[in-house]
Amino acid sequence: AAVEQLTSQRDELGHEQDLAGELLGSIPQLLWTVDIESNRITYASPGTQAFCSEEMEAPIPCFFRIPGSERERVLTAWQQVIDGDSVQLEIPVSNEEEGDRWYRMAFYPTANRRGRVLRVHCLMEDITELHNDRERLEQMSTQDEVTGLANRTLWYDRLATSLAVARRNPGASVAVMVLDINQFKMYNDTLGHEVGDELLRKIAERLQKVLRDTDTLARLGGDEFGIVLPMVQDAEKAAERVAREVMSSLSAPFTFQGRELCLSSAIGIAVYPQHGEDSHSLASHADSAMYRAKWNSAPFLFFETEVDASASEHLQFSGQLHGALEREEFELHYQPMIDLSSGRICGAEALIRWKHPQQGLVLPKRFISVAEQLGMISPITDWVLDTALEHSKHWRVDGQPVAISINVSARSFQSPGLISGIRQALAKAGVDGSHLEVEITEDTLMSDLDLGASILEQLRELGVSIAIDDFGTGYSSLSYLKRLPINTLKIDQSFLQDMANDPRDAAIVRSIIELGHNLNCKVIAEGVEAQIVREQLKDLGCDLVQGFHISKPLPDAGFREWLSHSTH
């Protein structure tokens, strides 16, 4: 009976050992046990044997697959284990078939009662996917997804490091540069985000070529890039050289889908320690200088303490503009257009004004470019359309059917939503396109003539008239006129100011009138401020006039009153 019991227990034990072996062989981790006294591996799971093949050296079976740079770290960890500590570390291990993979290695010592370590149980787990995921997350936190450049976070970190090094090296300087790509948003809006992203990548490639390996180039967001030039002895000279090289690198057109896209940049520069001693101050001052360069159409400018105080005022102005539409701070004023042959009103130009809470009535030349930079110009254009057509509907009810003319900025003109916005505004007001005229400048039209021609053709199909504003002040070639469905040429007021006294101005005006009539276009002179100029324009055959001689721009109520009392 005793023999049978022992046999049964032996069988059960063997079965349990088989189960344990089966379990240990099925788990993905590699397991082995090292006897410290003999320095031999006394147990290795089947997975470990398969992984290490014949390289079962103690204490680490795959020791020679570990890169040489990591082996010292592993041996140091093993010594800690011999001293009785449990240790975990992550290491790369070479694999002939799959290349380097990452493993988490854990050592758990077993000691006797006196604390002497007798054996160590070792576990090794493949964490390659986890390691790669962590690297991707870390990369995402410091790298711009579109360009692969450093992002704002890493840029600030590199700037802080550069400043710390400069402080320890007397005479060393750091230059901080912020640059904005002037035409990017227009192309991104009109050609699509895929083209915009590819354009950003090509810009990044060109910028990297003008920088040293030790410099940092980052995309700070949108179309704004940042550069850090560390450890330079003459930071202003170095920054000016880089700024000129940046300008040169961006001067050649970028080609996409058969189109040539031309870009320029505005660059602001701040230098340590002259313009600031910490990352935030230098970045902020470079940003202010960049905005000043942008306003002044300068390629690059250095920070100037007194001058750049205006930059902070501009930022405040921009912030106030951002909510002006929601706060209903815009209003339209209307300036009548008079037919010179009959003296009757035949249209009105809608001119936007901003009722600024502190500065009073602000003219569009002060805020339209800012609105374009803020991405507000499309909703403002939609508001102008809706409001002007709604007002004109009231005038028709009063018995005064006056057509409306609105100005469209370059960015609005090339916006994909312009045509649909005009179509919706006409439908909402219950009028057809003949009640509306769109005014654009020559420069707007010529920035992309093919696109401009397509947009004008779509406007013509809606019945909307097209006027070229400030004619004669922009593009030098007139060959484009015969290609486009243009209805009106507007003579810029600069040609009218001395027309009565300067025969050359009179000759220019006469030529524009004759050109317009030969193209079957109406010609209107804007900025007429004197009766003598009005009479001279009539003698030259000009069709329409507008200006303070007729009436200053009036708000809706004032314009309706002017209409009711007008004898024109």
Coordinates of C-alpha atoms in Angstrom, one line a residue:
A1 CA 0.0 0.0 0.0
A2 CA 2.8 2.4 0.9
V3 CA 4.5 1.6 -2.5
E4 CA 1.2 2.3 -4.3
Q5 CA 0.8 5.6 -2.4
L6 CA 4.3 6.7 -3.3
T7 CA 3.8 5.7 -6.9
S8 CA 0.5 7.7 -7.0
Q9 CA 2.2 10.7 -5.4
R10 CA 5.1 10.5 -7.9
D11 CA 2.6 10.3 -10.8
E12 CA 0.7 13.3 -9.5
L13 CA 3.9 15.2 -9.0
G14 CA 5.1 14.3 -12.5
H15 CA 1.7 15.4 -13.9
E16 CA 2.0 18.7 -12.0
Q17 CA 5.5 19.2 -13.3
D18 CA 4.3 18.5 -16.9
L19 CA 1.5 21.1 -16.4
A20 CA 3.9 23.6 -15.0
G21 CA 6.3 23.0 -17.9
E22 CA 3.4 23.3 -20.4
L23 CA 2.3 26.5 -18.7
L24 CA 5.9 28.0 -18.7
G25 CA 6.4 27.0 -22.3
S26 CA 3.2 28.7 -23.4
I27 CA 3.7 32.1 -22.0
P28 CA 5.4 34.7 -24.2
Q29 CA 8.0 35.7 -21.5
L30 CA 11.4 34.1 -21.4
L31 CA 12.2 32.5 -18.0
W32 CA 15.4 31.1 -16.5
T33 CA 17.0 30.5 -13.1
V34 CA 20.7 31.0 -12.4
D35 CA 22.5 29.2 -9.5
I36 CA 24.8 31.8 -8.1
E37 CA 27.4 29.4 -6.5
S38 CA 28.0 27.5 -9.7
N39 CA 27.0 30.3 -12.1
R40 CA 25.0 27.9 -14.1
I41 CA 21.5 28.1 -15.6
T42 CA 19.5 25.4 -13.7
Y43 CA 16.2 26.1 -15.5
A44 CA 15.3 27.6 -18.8
S45 CA 11.8 27.7 -20.3
P46 CA 11.4 26.2 -23.7
G47 CA 10.9 29.7 -25.2
T48 CA 14.2 30.8 -23.7
Q49 CA 16.1 27.8 -25.2
A50 CA 14.5 28.5 -28.6
F51 CA 15.3 32.2 -28.5
C52 CA 18.9 31.8 -27.3
S53 CA 19.7 28.7 -29.4
E54 CA 23.0 27.4 -28.1
E55 CA 24.0 30.7 -26.5
M56 CA 22.9 29.6 -23.0
E57 CA 25.7 31.4 -21.1
A58 CA 25.0 32.4 -17.5
P59 CA 23.8 34.7 -16.1
I60 CA 22.3 36.3 -19.3
P61 CA 21.7 33.7 -22.1
C62 CA 21.5 36.3 -24.8
F63 CA 24.3 38.6 -23.4
F64 CA 26.3 38.8 -26.7
R65 CA 23.2 39.9 -28.6
I66 CA 23.0 43.0 -26.4
P67 CA 24.8 46.0 -28.0
G68 CA 28.2 46.7 -26.5
S69 CA 27.0 50.2 -25.3
E70 CA 24.3 48.5 -23.1
R71 CA 26.3 45.6 -21.7
E72 CA 27.9 47.6 -18.9
R73 CA 24.4 48.7 -17.7
V74 CA 23.3 45.0 -17.6
L75 CA 26.4 43.9 -15.6
T76 CA 25.8 46.8 -13.2
A77 CA 22.2 45.6 -12.7
W78 CA 23.3 42.0 -12.2
Q79 CA 25.7 43.1 -9.4
Q80 CA 22.8 44.9 -7.7
V81 CA 20.9 41.6 -7.9
I82 CA 23.8 39.7 -6.3
D83 CA 23.6 42.2 -3.5
G84 CA 20.0 41.2 -2.9
D85 CA 18.0 43.9 -4.9
S86 CA 15.3 43.2 -7.5
V87 CA 16.0 45.0 -10.7
Q88 CA 14.2 45.8 -13.9
L89 CA 15.7 47.4 -17.0
E90 CA 14.8 47.8 -20.7
I91 CA 17.4 46.9 -23.3
P92 CA 17.7 46.3 -27.1
V93 CA 18.6 42.8 -28.2
S94 CA 19.7 41.9 -31.7
N95 CA 17.7 39.4 -33.6
E96 CA 19.1 38.1 -36.9
E97 CA 15.7 37.7 -38.5
E98 CA 13.9 40.8 -37.1
G99 CA 16.7 43.2 -36.3
D100 CA 16.9 45.0 -32.9
R101 CA 13.9 44.4 -30.6
W102 CA 13.3 45.9 -27.1
Y103 CA 13.0 43.7 -24.0
R104 CA 12.1 44.4 -20.4
M105 CA 14.5 42.3 -18.2
A106 CA 13.6 41.6 -14.6
F107 CA 15.8 39.9 -11.9
Y108 CA 14.3 38.5 -8.7
P109 CA 16.9 37.1 -6.2
T110 CA 16.2 34.3 -3.7
A111 CA 18.3 34.4 -0.5
N112 CA 18.8 32.1 2.5
R113 CA 18.0 33.1 6.1
R114 CA 21.3 34.9 6.4
G115 CA 20.6 37.0 3.3
R116 CA 23.0 35.3 1.0
V117 CA 21.6 35.1 -2.5
L118 CA 21.4 31.5 -3.7
R119 CA 19.7 31.8 -7.0
V120 CA 18.2 34.5 -9.3
H121 CA 14.9 34.0 -11.3
C122 CA 15.1 36.0 -14.5
L123 CA 12.2 37.1 -16.8
M124 CA 12.6 38.7 -20.2
E125 CA 9.6 40.2 -22.1
D126 CA 9.4 41.5 -25.6
I127 CA 8.2 45.2 -25.3
T128 CA 9.1 46.3 -28.8
E129 CA 5.6 47.5 -29.7
L130 CA 5.3 49.3 -26.4
H131 CA 8.7 50.9 -26.9
N132 CA 7.8 52.0 -30.4
D133 CA 4.4 53.4 -29.2
R134 CA 6.2 55.4 -26.5
E135 CA 8.7 56.7 -29.0
R136 CA 5.9 57.8 -31.3
L137 CA 4.1 59.5 -28.5
E138 CA 7.2 61.3 -27.4
Q139 CA 7.9 62.3 -31.0
M140 CA 4.3 63.6 -31.4
S141 CA 4.8 65.7 -28.3
T142 CA 7.9 67.4 -29.6
Q143 CA 7.6 67.1 -33.4
D144 CA 5.3 68.8 -35.9
E145 CA 3.2 66.2 -37.6
V146 CA 3.1 67.9 -41.0
T147 CA 6.7 68.9 -41.5
G148 CA 8.6 66.6 -39.2
L149 CA 10.3 69.7 -37.7
A150 CA 10.5 70.5 -34.0
N151 CA 7.2 71.9 -32.6
R152 CA 6.7 74.9 -30.4
T153 CA 7.4 72.9 -27.2
L154 CA 10.7 71.5 -28.4
W155 CA 11.7 74.9 -29.8
Y156 CA 11.2 76.6 -26.5
D157 CA 13.2 73.8 -24.8
R158 CA 16.1 74.2 -27.3
L159 CA 16.0 77.9 -26.8
A160 CA 16.2 77.6 -23.0
T161 CA 19.1 75.2 -23.4
S162 CA 20.9 77.5 -25.7
L163 CA 20.5 80.4 -23.3
A164 CA 21.8 78.3 -20.4
V165 CA 24.9 77.5 -22.5
A166 CA 25.4 81.1 -23.5
R167 CA 25.3 82.3 -19.9
R168 CA 28.2 80.0 -19.1
N169 CA 30.2 81.4 -22.0
P170 CA 31.0 85.1 -21.7
G171 CA 30.6 86.9 -25.0
A172 CA 28.3 84.2 -26.5
S173 CA 24.9 85.3 -28.0
V174 CA 21.8 83.6 -29.1
A175 CA 19.6 84.9 -32.0
V176 CA 15.9 84.1 -32.0
M177 CA 13.9 84.5 -35.3
V178 CA 10.2 84.2 -36.0
L179 CA 9.0 84.2 -39.6
D180 CA 5.6 84.3 -41.1
I181 CA 4.8 83.1 -44.7
N182 CA 2.7 85.9 -46.2
Q183 CA 0.7 84.2 -48.9
F184 CA 0.3 80.7 -47.3
K185 CA -3.2 81.0 -46.0
M186 CA -4.6 82.2 -49.3
Y187 CA -3.1 79.2 -51.1
N188 CA -4.2 76.8 -48.3
D189 CA -7.8 78.1 -48.5
T190 CA -8.1 78.1 -52.3
L191 CA -6.1 75.0 -53.3
G192 CA -6.9 72.8 -50.3
H193 CA -5.2 71.5 -47.2
E194 CA -3.3 68.7 -49.0
V195 CA -1.5 71.3 -51.2
G196 CA -1.1 73.5 -48.1
D197 CA 0.6 70.7 -46.1
E198 CA 2.9 69.8 -49.0
L199 CA 3.8 73.5 -49.4
L200 CA 4.7 73.6 -45.7
R201 CA 7.0 70.6 -46.2
K202 CA 8.7 72.2 -49.1
I203 CA 9.2 75.4 -47.2
A204 CA 10.7 73.5 -44.3
E205 CA 13.1 71.7 -46.7
R206 CA 14.3 75.0 -48.1
L207 CA 14.7 76.6 -44.7
Q208 CA 16.7 73.7 -43.3
K209 CA 19.3 74.1 -46.1
V210 CA 20.3 77.5 -45.0
L211 CA 20.8 76.5 -41.3
R212 CA 23.7 74.8 -39.4
D213 CA 23.2 71.4 -37.8
T214 CA 23.4 73.1 -34.4
D215 CA 20.5 75.6 -35.3
T216 CA 16.9 74.7 -34.4
L217 CA 14.1 75.2 -37.0
A218 CA 10.6 74.6 -35.7
R219 CA 7.1 75.1 -37.0
L220 CA 5.4 77.1 -34.3
G221 CA 1.9 76.7 -35.8
G222 CA 0.0 77.6 -39.0
D223 CA 2.4 79.4 -41.4
E224 CA 4.8 80.5 -38.6
F225 CA 8.3 79.1 -38.2
G226 CA 10.9 79.7 -35.5
I227 CA 14.7 79.6 -35.6
V228 CA 17.2 79.5 -32.8
L229 CA 20.8 80.3 -33.7
P230 CA 22.9 79.3 -30.6
M231 CA 26.5 80.1 -29.6
V232 CA 27.1 83.0 -32.1
Q233 CA 29.6 85.7 -31.3
D234 CA 27.9 88.4 -33.4
A235 CA 24.2 87.4 -33.2
E236 CA 22.9 90.4 -35.1
K237 CA 25.3 89.8 -38.0
A238 CA 24.6 86.1 -38.1
A239 CA 20.8 86.6 -37.9
E240 CA 20.9 89.2 -40.7
R241 CA 22.8 86.7 -42.9
V242 CA 20.4 83.9 -42.2
A243 CA 17.4 86.2 -42.8
R244 CA 18.7 87.2 -46.2
E245 CA 19.4 83.5 -47.1
V246 CA 15.8 82.6 -46.0
M247 CA 14.5 85.4 -48.3
S248 CA 16.6 84.0 -51.1
S249 CA 15.5 80.4 -50.5
L250 CA 11.8 81.4 -50.7
S251 CA 12.1 83.7 -53.7
A252 CA 11.9 80.9 -56.3
P253 CA 8.3 79.8 -57.0
F254 CA 6.9 76.6 -55.7
T255 CA 5.3 74.4 -58.3
F256 CA 2.2 72.4 -57.6
Q257 CA -0.1 70.7 -60.2
G258 CA 1.3 72.9 -63.0
R259 CA 0.8 76.1 -60.9
E260 CA 3.7 78.4 -59.8
L261 CA 3.0 79.6 -56.2
C262 CA 5.0 82.7 -55.1
L263 CA 5.7 83.3 -51.4
S264 CA 7.4 85.8 -49.3
S265 CA 8.1 86.1 -45.6
A266 CA 8.2 88.6 -42.8
I267 CA 10.9 87.9 -40.2
G268 CA 11.3 89.3 -36.7
I269 CA 14.6 89.0 -34.8
A270 CA 15.5 89.3 -31.1
V271 CA 19.0 88.8 -29.7
Y272 CA 20.3 87.6 -26.3
P273 CA 21.2 89.4 -24.1
Q274 CA 20.4 92.8 -25.8
H275 CA 16.6 92.2 -26.3
G276 CA 15.9 89.8 -23.4
E277 CA 17.4 87.2 -21.1
D278 CA 14.8 84.5 -21.0
S279 CA 13.0 82.4 -23.5
H280 CA 9.6 84.0 -23.2
S281 CA 10.9 87.6 -23.6
L282 CA 13.0 86.8 -26.6
A283 CA 10.3 84.8 -28.4
S284 CA 7.7 87.5 -27.7
H285 CA 10.0 90.3 -28.9
A286 CA 10.9 88.4 -32.1
D287 CA 7.2 87.9 -32.6
S288 CA 6.5 91.6 -32.2
A289 CA 9.3 92.5 -34.6
M290 CA 7.9 90.0 -37.1
Y291 CA 4.5 91.7 -37.0
R292 CA 6.1 95.1 -37.5
A293 CA 8.0 93.8 -40.5
K294 CA 4.7 92.5 -41.9
W295 CA 2.9 95.8 -41.5
N296 CA 5.7 97.7 -43.0
S297 CA 6.2 95.2 -45.9
A298 CA 9.8 94.8 -44.7
P299 CA 11.6 91.4 -45.2
F300 CA 13.0 91.4 -41.7
L301 CA 13.4 93.7 -38.7
F302 CA 15.1 93.5 -35.3
F303 CA 13.3 94.2 -32.1
E304 CA 13.3 97.8 -31.0
T305 CA 12.0 98.5 -27.5
E306 CA 10.1 101.8 -28.2
V307 CA 9.0 101.0 -31.7
D308 CA 7.7 97.5 -30.9
A309 CA 5.4 98.9 -28.2
S310 CA 3.1 99.6 -31.1
A311 CA 3.2 95.8 -31.8
S312 CA 1.5 95.1 -28.5
E313 CA -1.1 97.8 -29.3
H314 CA -1.7 96.0 -32.6
L315 CA -2.2 92.7 -30.8
Q316 CA -4.8 94.4 -28.6
F317 CA -6.4 95.9 -31.7
S318 CA -6.5 92.4 -33.3
G319 CA -8.1 90.9 -30.2
Q320 CA -10.8 93.6 -30.2
L321 CA -11.4 93.0 -33.9
H322 CA -11.8 89.2 -33.4
G323 CA -15.2 89.6 -31.6
A324 CA -16.4 92.7 -33.5
L325 CA -18.7 90.8 -35.8
E326 CA -20.4 89.0 -32.9
R327 CA -20.8 92.2 -31.0
E328 CA -22.4 93.9 -34.0
E329 CA -19.8 96.6 -34.2
F330 CA -19.7 96.8 -38.0
E331 CA -21.9 99.0 -40.1
L332 CA -22.2 99.9 -43.7
H333 CA -22.0 103.4 -45.2
Y334 CA -23.2 104.1 -48.8
Q335 CA -21.7 106.5 -51.3
P336 CA -23.9 107.2 -54.3
M337 CA -22.8 106.9 -58.0
I338 CA -24.2 109.5 -60.4
D339 CA -24.8 109.1 -64.1
L340 CA -23.1 112.2 -65.6
S341 CA -25.4 112.4 -68.7
S342 CA -28.7 112.3 -66.8
G343 CA -27.6 113.4 -63.3
R344 CA -29.6 110.5 -61.8
I345 CA -28.3 108.0 -59.2
C346 CA -27.6 104.6 -60.6
G347 CA -25.8 102.8 -57.8
A348 CA -24.1 103.0 -54.4
E349 CA -20.9 101.6 -53.1
A350 CA -21.2 99.8 -49.8
L351 CA -18.2 100.8 -47.5
I352 CA -17.7 99.0 -44.2
R353 CA -16.9 100.8 -41.0
W354 CA -16.0 99.5 -37.6
K355 CA -17.6 101.3 -34.6
H356 CA -14.6 100.8 -32.3
P357 CA -15.6 101.2 -28.6
Q358 CA -12.7 103.4 -27.8
Q359 CA -11.5 104.8 -31.2
G360 CA -14.8 105.6 -32.8
L361 CA -15.4 105.0 -36.5
V362 CA -12.4 103.0 -38.0
L363 CA -12.0 102.9 -41.8
P364 CA -11.4 99.6 -43.5
K365 CA -7.8 100.3 -44.6
R366 CA -6.9 100.0 -40.9
F367 CA -8.6 96.6 -40.2
I368 CA -9.2 94.6 -43.4
S369 CA -5.6 93.3 -43.6
V370 CA -5.8 92.4 -39.9
A371 CA -9.1 90.6 -40.6
E372 CA -7.4 88.6 -43.4
Q373 CA -4.5 87.6 -41.0
L374 CA -7.1 86.5 -38.4
G375 CA -9.1 84.5 -40.9
M376 CA -12.1 86.7 -40.4
I377 CA -12.4 88.1 -43.9
S378 CA -14.8 85.5 -45.3
P379 CA -17.5 85.9 -42.5
I380 CA -17.1 89.7 -42.8
T381 CA -17.6 89.5 -46.6
D382 CA -20.7 87.4 -46.0
W383 CA -22.0 90.0 -43.5
V384 CA -21.4 92.8 -46.0
L385 CA -23.3 91.0 -48.7
D386 CA -26.3 90.1 -46.6
T387 CA -26.5 93.5 -45.0
A388 CA -26.1 95.5 -48.2
L389 CA -28.7 93.5 -50.1
E390 CA -31.1 93.7 -47.2
H391 CA -30.8 97.5 -47.2
S392 CA -31.2 97.8 -51.0
K393 CA -34.4 95.8 -50.6
H394 CA -35.8 98.5 -48.3
W395 CA -34.7 101.2 -50.8
R396 CA -36.7 99.4 -53.5
V397 CA -39.8 99.4 -51.3
D398 CA -39.3 103.1 -50.9
G399 CA -39.3 103.4 -54.7
Q400 CA -35.5 103.8 -55.1
P401 CA -34.1 100.7 -57.0
V402 CA -30.4 101.3 -56.4
A403 CA -27.8 98.7 -57.3
I404 CA -25.2 97.8 -54.8
S405 CA -21.4 97.7 -55.3
I406 CA -19.2 95.9 -52.7
N407 CA -15.5 95.6 -52.4
V408 CA -14.0 92.1 -52.2
S409 CA -10.4 91.7 -50.8
A410 CA -7.8 89.4 -52.4
R411 CA -8.3 86.6 -49.9
S412 CA -12.1 86.8 -50.1
F413 CA -12.0 86.8 -53.9
Q414 CA -9.9 83.5 -54.0
S415 CA -11.9 81.9 -51.2
P416 CA -13.7 78.7 -52.3
G417 CA -16.9 79.9 -50.7
L418 CA -17.2 83.2 -52.5
I419 CA -19.5 82.1 -55.3
S420 CA -21.8 80.0 -53.1
G421 CA -21.9 82.9 -50.5
I422 CA -23.0 85.4 -53.2
R423 CA -25.6 82.9 -54.6
Q424 CA -27.1 82.4 -51.1
A425 CA -27.1 86.1 -50.3
L426 CA -29.0 86.9 -53.5
A427 CA -31.5 84.2 -52.8
K428 CA -32.0 85.4 -49.2
A429 CA -32.6 88.9 -50.4
G430 CA -34.9 87.8 -53.2
V431 CA -33.0 89.6 -56.0
D432 CA -31.1 88.5 -59.1
G433 CA -27.4 89.2 -59.8
S434 CA -28.1 92.4 -61.7
H435 CA -28.6 94.2 -58.4
L436 CA -25.0 93.5 -57.4
E437 CA -21.6 94.6 -58.6
V438 CA -18.3 93.2 -57.2
E439 CA -15.2 95.4 -57.1
I440 CA -11.7 93.9 -57.1
T441 CA -8.3 95.5 -57.7
E442 CA -5.9 94.7 -60.6
D443 CA -3.4 93.2 -58.2
T444 CA -6.0 90.8 -56.8
L445 CA -6.9 89.6 -60.2
M446 CA -3.4 89.2 -61.5
S447 CA -2.1 87.2 -58.5
D448 CA -3.6 84.1 -60.2
L449 CA -5.1 85.1 -63.6
D450 CA -6.4 81.7 -64.5
L451 CA -8.2 81.3 -61.1
G452 CA -9.4 84.9 -61.4
A453 CA -10.9 84.3 -64.9
S454 CA -12.7 81.3 -63.6
I455 CA -14.2 83.2 -60.7
L456 CA -15.3 86.1 -62.9
E457 CA -17.0 83.8 -65.3
Q458 CA -19.0 82.2 -62.4
L459 CA -20.0 85.7 -61.3
R460 CA -21.1 86.6 -64.8
E461 CA -23.2 83.5 -64.9
L462 CA -25.0 84.7 -61.7
G463 CA -25.6 88.1 -63.5
V464 CA -23.3 89.9 -61.2
S465 CA -21.3 92.8 -62.7
I466 CA -17.5 93.1 -62.2
A467 CA -15.6 96.4 -61.7
I468 CA -11.9 96.9 -61.6
D469 CA -11.2 99.2 -58.7
D470 CA -8.3 101.7 -58.6
F471 CA -7.7 101.1 -62.3
G472 CA -4.4 102.4 -63.6
T473 CA -2.5 102.0 -60.3
G474 CA -1.7 98.3 -60.5
Y475 CA -0.7 95.8 -63.2
S476 CA 1.2 97.3 -66.1
S477 CA 0.0 95.0 -68.9
L478 CA -3.5 95.6 -70.2
S479 CA -3.7 92.4 -72.3
Y480 CA -5.7 90.7 -69.5
L481 CA -8.7 93.0 -70.0
K482 CA -9.8 91.3 -73.3
R483 CA -9.8 87.9 -71.6
L484 CA -12.1 88.8 -68.8
P485 CA -15.9 89.6 -68.5
I486 CA -15.4 93.1 -67.0
N487 CA -18.2 95.6 -66.9
T488 CA -16.7 98.7 -65.2
L489 CA -13.4 100.4 -64.9
K490 CA -13.0 102.7 -61.8
I491 CA -10.5 105.5 -62.3
D492 CA -8.4 106.0 -59.2
Q493 CA -8.8 109.3 -57.5
S494 CA -5.0 110.0 -57.6
F495 CA -5.5 110.8 -61.3
L496 CA -8.2 113.4 -60.6
Q497 CA -6.5 115.5 -57.9
D498 CA -4.5 117.7 -60.3
M499 CA -6.4 116.9 -63.5
A500 CA -7.7 120.5 -63.8
N501 CA -4.1 121.8 -63.7
D502 CA -2.0 119.0 -65.1
P503 CA -2.5 118.0 -68.7
R504 CA -0.7 114.7 -68.2
D505 CA -3.3 113.6 -65.6
A506 CA -6.1 114.7 -68.0
A507 CA -4.5 112.7 -70.8
I508 CA -4.3 109.6 -68.6
V509 CA -7.9 109.9 -67.6
R510 CA -9.0 110.4 -71.3
S511 CA -7.0 107.3 -72.2
I512 CA -8.7 105.2 -69.5
I513 CA -12.1 106.4 -70.6
E514 CA -11.4 105.6 -74.3
L515 CA -10.0 102.2 -73.4
G516 CA -13.0 101.4 -71.3
H517 CA -15.4 102.3 -74.0
N518 CA -13.5 100.4 -76.6
L519 CA -13.9 97.3 -74.3
N520 CA -17.6 98.0 -73.9
C521 CA -17.1 98.9 -70.2
K522 CA -18.6 101.7 -68.2
V523 CA -16.1 104.1 -66.7
I524 CA -16.6 105.7 -63.3
A525 CA -14.3 108.2 -61.6
E526 CA -14.1 108.0 -57.8
G527 CA -13.0 110.6 -55.4
V528 CA -14.6 113.6 -57.2
E529 CA -14.5 116.5 -54.8
A530 CA -15.1 119.6 -57.0
Q531 CA -17.6 120.8 -59.6
I532 CA -14.8 121.7 -62.1
V533 CA -13.5 118.1 -62.0
R534 CA -17.1 116.7 -62.5
E535 CA -17.6 119.0 -65.5
Q536 CA -14.2 118.0 -67.0
L537 CA -15.0 114.3 -66.6
K538 CA -18.3 114.8 -68.4
D539 CA -16.5 116.6 -71.2
L540 CA -14.1 113.6 -71.5
G541 CA -17.0 111.2 -71.8
C542 CA -16.8 109.6 -68.4
D543 CA -20.0 107.7 -67.6
L544 CA -20.3 107.9 -63.8
V545 CA -18.8 109.7 -60.8
Q546 CA -18.8 109.4 -57.0
G547 CA -17.1 111.4 -54.3
F548 CA -17.6 114.0 -51.6
H549 CA -18.8 116.5 -54.2
I550 CA -21.9 114.3 -54.6
S551 CA -22.1 113.0 -51.1
K552 CA -19.9 111.6 -48.4
P553 CA -20.6 107.9 -47.4
L554 CA -23.7 107.7 -45.3
P555 CA -25.2 105.1 -43.0
D556 CA -28.4 103.4 -44.1
A557 CA -30.8 105.8 -42.5
G558 CA -28.9 108.8 -43.8
F559 CA -28.6 107.4 -47.3
R560 CA -32.3 106.7 -47.4
E561 CA -33.0 110.3 -46.4
W562 CA -30.5 111.5 -49.0
L563 CA -32.3 109.5 -51.7
S564 CA -35.6 111.0 -50.7
H565 CA -34.3 114.6 -51.0
S566 CA -31.9 114.1 -53.9
T567 CA -32.6 116.1 -57.0
H568 CA -30.0 114.2 -59.0

